[in-house]
CSV table of C-alpha atoms and ligand atoms in Angstrom, one decimal:
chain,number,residue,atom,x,y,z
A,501,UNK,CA,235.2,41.3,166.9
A,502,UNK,CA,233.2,38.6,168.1
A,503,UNK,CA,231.5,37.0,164.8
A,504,UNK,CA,233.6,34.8,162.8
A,505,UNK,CA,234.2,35.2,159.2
A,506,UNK,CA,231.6,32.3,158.7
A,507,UNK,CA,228.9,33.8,160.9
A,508,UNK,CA,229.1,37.0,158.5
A,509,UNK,CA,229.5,35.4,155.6
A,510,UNK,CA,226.0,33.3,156.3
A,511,UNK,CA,224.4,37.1,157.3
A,512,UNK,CA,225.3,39.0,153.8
A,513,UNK,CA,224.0,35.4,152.1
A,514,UNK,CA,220.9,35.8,153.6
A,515,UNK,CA,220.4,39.4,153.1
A,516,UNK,CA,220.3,38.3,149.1
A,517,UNK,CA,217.3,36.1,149.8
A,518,UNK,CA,215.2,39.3,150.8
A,519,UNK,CA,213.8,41.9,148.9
A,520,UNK,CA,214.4,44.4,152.3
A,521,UNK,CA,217.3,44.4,154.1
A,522,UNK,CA,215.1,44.7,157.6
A,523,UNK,CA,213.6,41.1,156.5
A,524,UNK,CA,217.4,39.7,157.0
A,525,UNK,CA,217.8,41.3,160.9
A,526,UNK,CA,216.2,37.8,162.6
A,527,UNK,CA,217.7,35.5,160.5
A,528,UNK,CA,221.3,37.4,161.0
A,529,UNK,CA,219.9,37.7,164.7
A,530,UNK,CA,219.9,33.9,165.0
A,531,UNK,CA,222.8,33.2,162.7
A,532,UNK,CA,224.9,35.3,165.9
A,533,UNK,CA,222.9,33.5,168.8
A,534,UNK,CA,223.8,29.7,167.4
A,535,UNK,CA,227.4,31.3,167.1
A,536,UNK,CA,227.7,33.0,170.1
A,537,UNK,CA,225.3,31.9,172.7
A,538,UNK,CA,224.0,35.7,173.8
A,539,UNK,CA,223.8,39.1,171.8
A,540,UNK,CA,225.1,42.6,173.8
A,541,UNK,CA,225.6,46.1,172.3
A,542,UNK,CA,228.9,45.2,170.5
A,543,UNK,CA,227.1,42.4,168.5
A,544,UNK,CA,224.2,44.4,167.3
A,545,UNK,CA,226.7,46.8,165.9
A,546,UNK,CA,228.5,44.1,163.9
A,547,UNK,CA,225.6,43.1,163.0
A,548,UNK,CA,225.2,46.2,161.3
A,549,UNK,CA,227.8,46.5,159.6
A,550,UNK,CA,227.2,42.8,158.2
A,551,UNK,CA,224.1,43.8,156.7
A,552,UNK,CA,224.3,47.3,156.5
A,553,UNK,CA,221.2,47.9,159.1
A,554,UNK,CA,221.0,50.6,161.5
A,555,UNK,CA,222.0,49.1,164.5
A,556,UNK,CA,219.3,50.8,166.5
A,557,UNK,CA,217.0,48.5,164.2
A,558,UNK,CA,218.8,45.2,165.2
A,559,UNK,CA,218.6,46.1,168.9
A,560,UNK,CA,215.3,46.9,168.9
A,561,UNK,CA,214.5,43.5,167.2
A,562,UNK,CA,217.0,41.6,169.1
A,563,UNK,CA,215.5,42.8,172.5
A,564,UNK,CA,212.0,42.0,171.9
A,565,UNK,CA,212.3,38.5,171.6
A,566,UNK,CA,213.2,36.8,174.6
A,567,UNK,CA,215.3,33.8,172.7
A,568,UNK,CA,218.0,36.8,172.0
A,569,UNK,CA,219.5,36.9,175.6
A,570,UNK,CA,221.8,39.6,176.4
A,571,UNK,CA,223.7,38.0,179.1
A,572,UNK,CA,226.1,34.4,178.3
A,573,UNK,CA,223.6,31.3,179.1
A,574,UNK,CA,224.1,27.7,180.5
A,575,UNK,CA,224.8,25.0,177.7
A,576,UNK,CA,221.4,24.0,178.6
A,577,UNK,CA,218.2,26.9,178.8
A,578,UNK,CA,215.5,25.6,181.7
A,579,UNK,CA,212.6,27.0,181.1
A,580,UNK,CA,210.0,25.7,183.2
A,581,UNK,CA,206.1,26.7,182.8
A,582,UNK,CA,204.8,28.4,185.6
A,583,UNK,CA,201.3,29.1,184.0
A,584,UNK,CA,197.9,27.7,185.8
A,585,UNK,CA,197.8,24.3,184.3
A,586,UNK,CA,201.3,23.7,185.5
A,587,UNK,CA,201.3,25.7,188.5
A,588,UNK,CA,198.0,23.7,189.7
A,589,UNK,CA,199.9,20.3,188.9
A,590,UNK,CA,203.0,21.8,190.7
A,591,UNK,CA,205.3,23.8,189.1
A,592,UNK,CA,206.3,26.0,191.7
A,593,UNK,CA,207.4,23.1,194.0
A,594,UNK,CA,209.3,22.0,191.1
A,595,UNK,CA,211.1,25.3,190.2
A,596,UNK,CA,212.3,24.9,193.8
A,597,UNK,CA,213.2,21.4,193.1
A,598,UNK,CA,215.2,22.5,190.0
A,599,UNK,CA,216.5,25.1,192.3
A,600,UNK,CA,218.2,23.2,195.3
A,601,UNK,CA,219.3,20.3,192.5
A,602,UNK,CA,221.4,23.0,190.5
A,603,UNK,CA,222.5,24.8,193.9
A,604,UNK,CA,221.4,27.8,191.8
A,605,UNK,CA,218.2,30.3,191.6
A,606,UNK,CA,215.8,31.3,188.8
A,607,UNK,CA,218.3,33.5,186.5
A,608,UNK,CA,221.1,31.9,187.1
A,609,UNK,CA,223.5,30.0,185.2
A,610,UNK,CA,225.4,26.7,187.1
A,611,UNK,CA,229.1,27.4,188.0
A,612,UNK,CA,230.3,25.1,185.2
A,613,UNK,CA,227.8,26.9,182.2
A,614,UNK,CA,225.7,24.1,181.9
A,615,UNK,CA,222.4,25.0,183.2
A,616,UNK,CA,220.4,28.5,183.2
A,617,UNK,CA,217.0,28.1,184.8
A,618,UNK,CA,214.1,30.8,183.9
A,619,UNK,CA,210.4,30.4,184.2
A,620,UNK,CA,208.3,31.1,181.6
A,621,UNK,CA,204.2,31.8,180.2
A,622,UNK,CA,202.5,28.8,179.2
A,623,UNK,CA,204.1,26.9,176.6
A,624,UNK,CA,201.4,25.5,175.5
A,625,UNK,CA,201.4,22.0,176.6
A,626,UNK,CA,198.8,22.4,179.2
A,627,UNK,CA,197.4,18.8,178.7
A,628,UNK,CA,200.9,17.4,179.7
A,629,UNK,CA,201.6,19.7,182.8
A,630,UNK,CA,203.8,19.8,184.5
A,631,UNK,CA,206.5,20.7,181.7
A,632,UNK,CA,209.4,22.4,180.8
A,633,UNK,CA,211.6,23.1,177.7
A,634,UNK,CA,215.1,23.0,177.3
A,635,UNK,CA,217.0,24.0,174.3
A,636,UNK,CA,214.2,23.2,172.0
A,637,UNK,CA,212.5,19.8,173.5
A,638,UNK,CA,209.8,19.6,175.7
A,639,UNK,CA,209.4,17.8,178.9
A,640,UNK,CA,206.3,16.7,180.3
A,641,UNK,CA,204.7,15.4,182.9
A,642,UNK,CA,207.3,15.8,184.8
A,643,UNK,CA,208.3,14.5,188.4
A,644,UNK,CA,211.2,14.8,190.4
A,645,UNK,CA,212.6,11.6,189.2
A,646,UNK,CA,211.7,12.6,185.7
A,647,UNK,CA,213.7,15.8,186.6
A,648,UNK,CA,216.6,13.4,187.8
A,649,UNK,CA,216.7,11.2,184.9
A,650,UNK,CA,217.0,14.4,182.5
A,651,UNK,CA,219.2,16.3,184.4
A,652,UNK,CA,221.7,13.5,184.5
A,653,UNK,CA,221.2,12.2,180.9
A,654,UNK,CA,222.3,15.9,179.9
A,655,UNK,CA,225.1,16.2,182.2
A,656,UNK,CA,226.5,13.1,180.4
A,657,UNK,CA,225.4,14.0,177.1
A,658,UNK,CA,227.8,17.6,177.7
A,659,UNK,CA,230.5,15.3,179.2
A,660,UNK,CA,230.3,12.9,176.0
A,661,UNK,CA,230.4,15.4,173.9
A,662,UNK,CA,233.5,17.5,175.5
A,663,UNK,CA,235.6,14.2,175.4
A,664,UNK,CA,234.8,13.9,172.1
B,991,FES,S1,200.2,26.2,181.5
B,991,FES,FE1,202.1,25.1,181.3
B,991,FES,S2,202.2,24.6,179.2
B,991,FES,FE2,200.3,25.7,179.4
């Protein structure tokens, strides 16, 4: 069993608040992402059973959106634009930066689960290329000191927060 008591509680709450049971499956989608950070097989079917959904249904809603990962991610989600407005103002040379700085490739997660790094469509922040989000802020016009600055305010920021 992977959800806690709370996280189910929160889904068969929410399935009240709509008159379909299907409207419920993102919201209980999300509610087991925030808890616990990825969604597989064995989630979707306790999803289910939460809110009494075929669990065909929550997979097939879980795995078209690409904010319900199936595999554990980094404290910290990289997603770097790779579009044309970016990719003219250099995003590739700065996947590569974020690359060699993390001493990991696109995909993969740091040894200590604090960073994944992905590249994505256009975000649509063209104007302030190069950009990237992570978690849900943006970063723009970004350099490699930029990149620096960021990458060590969020290392502290995890550090802060696991001494806390
Ligand atoms: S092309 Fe990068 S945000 Fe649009």
């Amino acid at each position: 069993m992977m959800l806690s008591e709370q996280s189910i509680a929160r889904m068969k709450e929410v399935v009240t608040k709509y008159p379909s049971r299907k409207s419920a499956v993102l919201p209980a989608l999300t509610i087991a992402y925030r808890q616990i950070g990825h969604l597989d097989d064995d989630i979707y079917n306790e999803i289910s059973e939460a809110i009494e959904i075929p669990a065909v249904e929550v997979a097939e809603a879980a795995t078209f959106y690409t904010m319900f990962p199936k595999q554990p991610r980094g404290k910290y989600l990289i997603q770097v634009c790779h579009n044309i407005s970016c990719a003219l103002l250099g995003a590739d040379g700065l996947i590569t930066y974020l690359e060699q700085k993390l001493g990991i490739v696109k995909g993969e997660t740091t040894p200590d689960n604090l960073f994944t790094l992905i590249s994505v469509e256009c975000l649509g922040s063209c104007a302030t290329a190069p950009m990237m989000q992570i978690n849900n802020d943006y970063y723009e016009n970004l350099t490699r000191e930029s990149v620096d600055r960021i990458l060590k305010e969020l290392t502290e920021q995890a550090q802060a927060e696991d001494e806390a």
